[in-house]
């Protein structure tokens, strides 16, 4: 019996080894499975790591040998004393003993307000954070807008309660409206007079909640009450470019909007290769305010590899405004974020659809043609856009195609590459000019 | 009578020789079941063990490794471990050795809490070819600058799901990488696959690397990475290498024991160090002890 058991063990081990080496058994080559014609029961291989330990030690020793000994000498005294102190005192006692703060305060820059644009000129200031042990977080920012010479401010409170984050905020600042939202727009405006947004001044408050989940998943709801006002242009300064592009900021319908906003998002284009955002706003009616309307926005992006490791990215933007929306709540098409060969908000209506496709070839034509230029790491990206609106200033499709040359600069989600696009407008209503745009583009990783 | 005796003796010898010859020719195990000392044993040749062969392709290996990694801590509800981070930052004329100590809790619900317990900084200046501890203005040694006043409790921002079944990035985002099976080696009764991977797009600053998969349980047991495309050109010259070491605990779990890295920041104007070496040592793993609010603070 003992001999029979020994043989069984050898057969199992042999089966495991053969299956793992790629000569799987008929039973799908399962590791640890006995041969298919064996009457022996299928059982897992003995879990014995002794066999791989010398192998692992060789790999690990070879790896460690590349580092100085000083790095590998962990300070066990520091670790042991800290852990012993935590053991005896507990976290609260440890904090008390070492004067850990119940509330941490910090001074920062006013990161949400700092910008440069044609209506505010340079906006700069400071912010402060108060963070309590439980995770409640108060952020206050104040900044001075050098164009209109006004103070802008923003206050934001977040209180996490289990998986729900309660949030409330109050702000007086200039915000952009419309579909166009190029990354680092302030930098583009300052350097190249390429301010590609339209602005209004918004004073208002917001209260709501959000639930954040893995993989960029998020749902939330909020009540918002805000008063919108038109703002004029205060500067056309830029280091380069044509200052006439900075000369106009269209007026908006002024008034109070009281609304409920529902938001949902899922996925990250880098990790999940799919990203969707949905927002629905109901304004007016029983909520009050000067405007009665609903607006729904959908934005989706998808990336996939094609044969040859080329990569394609598709974007779809859909917006629908119902009721009696103010002009700033109408849907639009045209501009860097939708149809690149046309100016921003070329088409404005109640419904807008825009679709884009970009192809990221896996090869380097510049480096292949001129090997000395391979180090520049310039990637060429052909693309095409199309869009239109319904119940607006035109029912015709607008389309454009072009090519971009981009170079990787930093691991930033929305500004990973610096790209120069040449956009060729297509169709009967096209402008006669080819547009060149220098901008930052998103990461696809 | 004598003839009968001779005949019987000769017959016995011949039978014995035949039996011995059969046994020698077979060289196999003897089926001795029911054999008693008075009987001639029956020998038979067993059929060799036959194993049908089918090539296990890389896709299957990756699928099994993914499943193996996903279930590597299956059955466990939570784990606690210590993490000690040592980093050496080297400039041309100075050097800093930093030690930080953390206590970490992770569970199947995605709760990931790290309590930063202590930090010690030791500074050196270059004196010829040697490093000597730096002194402050009062002439005191500036080493042993241990601080424990900044206890921080960090909650992983990944949110729920950053749990015990988290996969290595190259398995989580397999679509972004091309894999190549480099080698199959037999270590004892274990087969180890050596697998290389690199980004499918040559334009993305993603890591390339080599990983080793133990087919006993289809677990990743060693990882080495490098970056062909500099991931942060503004701040870094390059990341020379990153590696993760695994170990098997006596209780059977495969866990990370060390993460080592060497990188070269962009040392323009001497603001950033020329070289940074880092080792994160993880030890004292404990499973299913529950959440200890006394050590980690309130759970939520």
PDB file of N, CA and C in Angstrom, chain A residues 275-322:
ATOM      1  N   UNK A 275     -14.159  54.698 -21.193  1.00  0.00           N
ATOM      2  CA  UNK A 275     -14.477  55.702 -20.192  1.00  0.00           C
ATOM      3  C   UNK A 275     -15.793  56.351 -20.589  1.00  0.00           C
ATOM      4  N   UNK A 276     -16.738  56.387 -19.675  1.00  0.00           N
ATOM      5  CA  UNK A 276     -18.022  57.027 -19.980  1.00  0.00           C
ATOM      6  C   UNK A 276     -18.404  57.982 -18.860  1.00  0.00           C
ATOM      7  N   UNK A 277     -19.007  59.082 -19.235  1.00  0.00           N
ATOM      8  CA  UNK A 277     -19.514  60.070 -18.284  1.00  0.00           C
ATOM      9  C   UNK A 277     -20.918  60.450 -18.708  1.00  0.00           C
ATOM     10  N   UNK A 278     -21.804  60.523 -17.743  1.00  0.00           N
ATOM     11  CA  UNK A 278     -23.180  60.914 -18.012  1.00  0.00           C
ATOM     12  C   UNK A 278     -23.589  61.957 -16.980  1.00  0.00           C
ATOM     13  N   UNK A 279     -24.227  63.032 -17.457  1.00  0.00           N
ATOM     14  CA  UNK A 279     -24.683  64.078 -16.541  1.00  0.00           C
ATOM     15  C   UNK A 279     -26.071  64.526 -16.983  1.00  0.00           C
ATOM     16  N   UNK A 280     -26.947  64.667 -16.006  1.00  0.00           N
ATOM     17  CA  UNK A 280     -28.310  65.115 -16.314  1.00  0.00           C
ATOM     18  C   UNK A 280     -28.661  66.235 -15.343  1.00  0.00           C
ATOM     19  N   UNK A 281     -29.092  67.365 -15.894  1.00  0.00           N
ATOM     20  CA  UNK A 281     -29.424  68.524 -15.051  1.00  0.00           C
ATOM     21  C   UNK A 281     -30.891  68.891 -15.275  1.00  0.00           C
ATOM     22  N   UNK A 282     -31.609  69.070 -14.187  1.00  0.00           N
ATOM     23  CA  UNK A 282     -32.992  69.541 -14.245  1.00  0.00           C
ATOM     24  C   UNK A 282     -33.021  70.877 -13.532  1.00  0.00           C
ATOM     25  N   UNK A 283     -33.387  71.939 -14.265  1.00  0.00           N
ATOM     26  CA  UNK A 283     -33.354  73.289 -13.694  1.00  0.00           C
ATOM     27  C   UNK A 283     -34.737  73.916 -13.757  1.00  0.00           C
ATOM     28  N   UNK A 284     -35.035  74.733 -12.766  1.00  0.00           N
ATOM     29  CA  UNK A 284     -36.298  75.466 -12.753  1.00  0.00           C
ATOM     30  C   UNK A 284     -37.442  74.628 -12.240  1.00  0.00           C
ATOM     31  N   UNK A 285     -38.656  74.915 -12.752  1.00  0.00           N
ATOM     32  CA  UNK A 285     -39.833  74.208 -12.269  1.00  0.00           C
ATOM     33  C   UNK A 285     -40.046  74.513 -10.793  1.00  0.00           C
ATOM     34  N   UNK A 286     -40.263  73.463 -10.031  1.00  0.00           N
ATOM     35  CA  UNK A 286     -40.475  73.629  -8.597  1.00  0.00           C
ATOM     36  C   UNK A 286     -39.250  74.119  -7.852  1.00  0.00           C
ATOM     37  N   UNK A 287     -38.105  74.042  -8.491  1.00  0.00           N
ATOM     38  CA  UNK A 287     -36.864  74.474  -7.834  1.00  0.00           C
ATOM     39  C   UNK A 287     -36.716  75.996  -7.851  1.00  0.00           C
ATOM     40  N   UNK A 288     -37.468  76.653  -8.739  1.00  0.00           N
ATOM     41  CA  UNK A 288     -37.360  78.104  -8.847  1.00  0.00           C
ATOM     42  C   UNK A 288     -36.260  78.506  -9.801  1.00  0.00           C
ATOM     43  N   UNK A 289     -35.878  79.762  -9.745  1.00  0.00           N
ATOM     44  CA  UNK A 289     -34.838  80.259 -10.635  1.00  0.00           C
ATOM     45  C   UNK A 289     -35.419  80.894 -11.881  1.00  0.00           C
ATOM     46  N   UNK A 290     -34.552  81.441 -12.728  1.00  0.00           N
ATOM     47  CA  UNK A 290     -34.981  82.173 -13.918  1.00  0.00           C
ATOM     48  C   UNK A 290     -35.092  81.306 -15.160  1.00  0.00           C
ATOM     49  N   UNK A 291     -34.583  80.106 -15.117  1.00  0.00           N
ATOM     50  CA  UNK A 291     -34.574  79.265 -16.319  1.00  0.00           C
ATOM     51  C   UNK A 291     -35.187  77.896 -16.018  1.00  0.00           C
ATOM     52  N   UNK A 292     -36.054  77.433 -16.954  1.00  0.00           N
ATOM     53  CA  UNK A 292     -36.624  76.085 -16.853  1.00  0.00           C
ATOM     54  C   UNK A 292     -36.064  75.255 -18.001  1.00  0.00           C
ATOM     55  N   UNK A 293     -35.243  74.300 -17.702  1.00  0.00           N
ATOM     56  CA  UNK A 293     -34.694  73.459 -18.780  1.00  0.00           C
ATOM     57  C   UNK A 293     -34.126  72.164 -18.203  1.00  0.00           C
ATOM     58  N   UNK A 294     -33.914  71.240 -19.100  1.00  0.00           N
ATOM     59  CA  UNK A 294     -33.169  70.032 -18.743  1.00  0.00           C
ATOM     60  C   UNK A 294     -32.015  69.915 -19.735  1.00  0.00           C
ATOM     61  N   UNK A 295     -30.920  69.355 -19.283  1.00  0.00           N
ATOM     62  CA  UNK A 295     -29.796  69.141 -20.194  1.00  0.00           C
ATOM     63  C   UNK A 295     -29.136  67.810 -19.832  1.00  0.00           C
ATOM     64  N   UNK A 296     -28.892  67.024 -20.886  1.00  0.00           N
ATOM     65  CA  UNK A 296     -28.234  65.723 -20.701  1.00  0.00           C
ATOM     66  C   UNK A 296     -26.957  65.703 -21.520  1.00  0.00           C
ATOM     67  N   UNK A 297     -25.885  65.261 -20.903  1.00  0.00           N
ATOM     68  CA  UNK A 297     -24.584  65.177 -21.586  1.00  0.00           C
ATOM     69  C   UNK A 297     -24.037  63.758 -21.460  1.00  0.00           C
ATOM     70  N   UNK A 298     -23.604  63.217 -22.583  1.00  0.00           N
ATOM     71  CA  UNK A 298     -22.922  61.920 -22.571  1.00  0.00           C
ATOM     72  C   UNK A 298     -21.582  62.088 -23.264  1.00  0.00           C
ATOM     73  N   UNK A 299     -20.574  61.535 -22.658  1.00  0.00           N
ATOM     74  CA  UNK A 299     -19.242  61.561 -23.274  1.00  0.00           C
ATOM     75  C   UNK A 299     -18.620  60.179 -23.084  1.00  0.00           C
ATOM     76  N   UNK A 300     -18.234  59.551 -24.156  1.00  0.00           N
ATOM     77  CA  UNK A 300     -17.629  58.220 -24.061  1.00  0.00           C
ATOM     78  C   UNK A 300     -16.370  58.135 -24.902  1.00  0.00           C
ATOM     79  N   UNK A 301     -15.391  57.403 -24.410  1.00  0.00           N
ATOM     80  CA  UNK A 301     -14.139  57.193 -25.151  1.00  0.00           C
ATOM     81  C   UNK A 301     -13.769  55.723 -25.073  1.00  0.00           C
ATOM     82  N   UNK A 302     -13.236  55.237 -26.164  1.00  0.00           N
ATOM     83  CA  UNK A 302     -12.897  53.816 -26.250  1.00  0.00           C
ATOM     84  C   UNK A 302     -11.579  53.693 -27.000  1.00  0.00           C
ATOM     85  N   UNK A 303     -10.691  52.840 -26.519  1.00  0.00           N
ATOM     86  CA  UNK A 303      -9.454  52.599 -27.271  1.00  0.00           C
ATOM     87  C   UNK A 303      -9.268  51.106 -27.470  1.00  0.00           C
ATOM     88  N   UNK A 304      -8.737  50.756 -28.625  1.00  0.00           N
ATOM     89  CA  UNK A 304      -8.514  49.346 -28.945  1.00  0.00           C
ATOM     90  C   UNK A 304      -7.250  49.229 -29.798  1.00  0.00           C
ATOM     91  N   UNK A 305      -6.558  48.104 -29.627  1.00  0.00           N
ATOM     92  CA  UNK A 305      -5.415  47.821 -30.495  1.00  0.00           C
ATOM     93  C   UNK A 305      -5.906  47.177 -31.781  1.00  0.00           C
ATOM     94  N   UNK A 306      -5.276  47.555 -32.866  1.00  0.00           N
ATOM     95  CA  UNK A 306      -5.575  46.966 -34.159  1.00  0.00           C
ATOM     96  C   UNK A 306      -4.432  46.010 -34.506  1.00  0.00           C
ATOM     97  N   UNK A 307      -4.599  45.187 -35.541  1.00  0.00           N
ATOM     98  CA  UNK A 307      -3.486  44.324 -35.943  1.00  0.00           C
ATOM     99  C   UNK A 307      -2.226  45.158 -36.222  1.00  0.00           C
ATOM    100  N   UNK A 308      -1.098  44.644 -35.796  1.00  0.00           N
ATOM    101  CA  UNK A 308       0.156  45.375 -35.958  1.00  0.00           C
ATOM    102  C   UNK A 308       0.466  46.303 -34.803  1.00  0.00           C
ATOM    103  N   UNK A 309      -0.324  46.180 -33.729  1.00  0.00           N
ATOM    104  CA  UNK A 309      -0.130  46.991 -32.524  1.00  0.00           C
ATOM    105  C   UNK A 309      -0.371  48.479 -32.745  1.00  0.00           C
ATOM    106  N   UNK A 310      -1.026  48.828 -33.858  1.00  0.00           N
ATOM    107  CA  UNK A 310      -1.504  50.192 -33.983  1.00  0.00           C
ATOM    108  C   UNK A 310      -2.699  50.340 -33.040  1.00  0.00           C
ATOM    109  N   UNK A 311      -2.943  51.562 -32.620  1.00  0.00           N
ATOM    110  CA  UNK A 311      -4.019  51.749 -31.646  1.00  0.00           C
ATOM    111  C   UNK A 311      -5.006  52.789 -32.171  1.00  0.00           C
ATOM    112  N   UNK A 312      -6.278  52.540 -31.946  1.00  0.00           N
ATOM    113  CA  UNK A 312      -7.310  53.485 -32.376  1.00  0.00           C
ATOM    114  C   UNK A 312      -8.102  53.956 -31.165  1.00  0.00           C
ATOM    115  N   UNK A 313      -8.489  55.224 -31.184  1.00  0.00           N
ATOM    116  CA  UNK A 313      -9.300  55.787 -30.107  1.00  0.00           C
ATOM    117  C   UNK A 313     -10.514  56.458 -30.725  1.00  0.00           C
ATOM    118  N   UNK A 314     -11.683  56.126 -30.192  1.00  0.00           N
ATOM    119  CA  UNK A 314     -12.931  56.733 -30.651  1.00  0.00           C
ATOM    120  C   UNK A 314     -13.544  57.542 -29.506  1.00  0.00           C
ATOM    121  N   UNK A 315     -14.075  58.707 -29.839  1.00  0.00           N
ATOM    122  CA  UNK A 315     -14.786  59.535 -28.860  1.00  0.00           C
ATOM    123  C   UNK A 315     -16.174  59.841 -29.394  1.00  0.00           C
ATOM    124  N   UNK A 316     -17.140  59.843 -28.510  1.00  0.00           N
ATOM    125  CA  UNK A 316     -18.506  60.224 -28.881  1.00  0.00           C
ATOM    126  C   UNK A 316     -19.022  61.210 -27.836  1.00  0.00           C
ATOM    127  N   UNK A 317     -19.517  62.341 -28.328  1.00  0.00           N
ATOM    128  CA  UNK A 317     -20.079  63.359 -27.438  1.00  0.00           C
ATOM    129  C   UNK A 317     -21.506  63.635 -27.884  1.00  0.00           C
ATOM    130  N   UNK A 318     -22.440  63.512 -26.946  1.00  0.00           N
ATOM    131  CA  UNK A 318     -23.842  63.788 -27.251  1.00  0.00           C
ATOM    132  C   UNK A 318     -24.367  64.740 -26.183  1.00  0.00           C
ATOM    133  N   UNK A 319     -25.051  65.805 -26.615  1.00  0.00           N
ATOM    134  CA  UNK A 319     -25.646  66.744 -25.665  1.00  0.00           C
ATOM    135  C   UNK A 319     -27.051  67.078 -26.124  1.00  0.00           C
ATOM    136  N   UNK A 320     -27.965  67.200 -25.169  1.00  0.00           N
ATOM    137  CA  UNK A 320     -29.356  67.494 -25.509  1.00  0.00           C
ATOM    138  C   UNK A 320     -29.904  68.473 -24.471  1.00  0.00           C
ATOM    139  N   UNK A 321     -30.432  69.595 -24.948  1.00  0.00           N
ATOM    140  CA  UNK A 321     -31.023  70.582 -24.044  1.00  0.00           C
ATOM    141  C   UNK A 321     -32.498  70.727 -24.379  1.00  0.00           C
ATOM    142  N   UNK A 322     -33.382  70.561 -23.391  1.00  0.00           N
ATOM    143  CA  UNK A 322     -34.823  70.690 -23.598  1.00  0.00           C
ATOM    144  C   UNK A 322     -35.378  71.838 -22.763  1.00  0.00           C
TER     145      UNK A 322
END
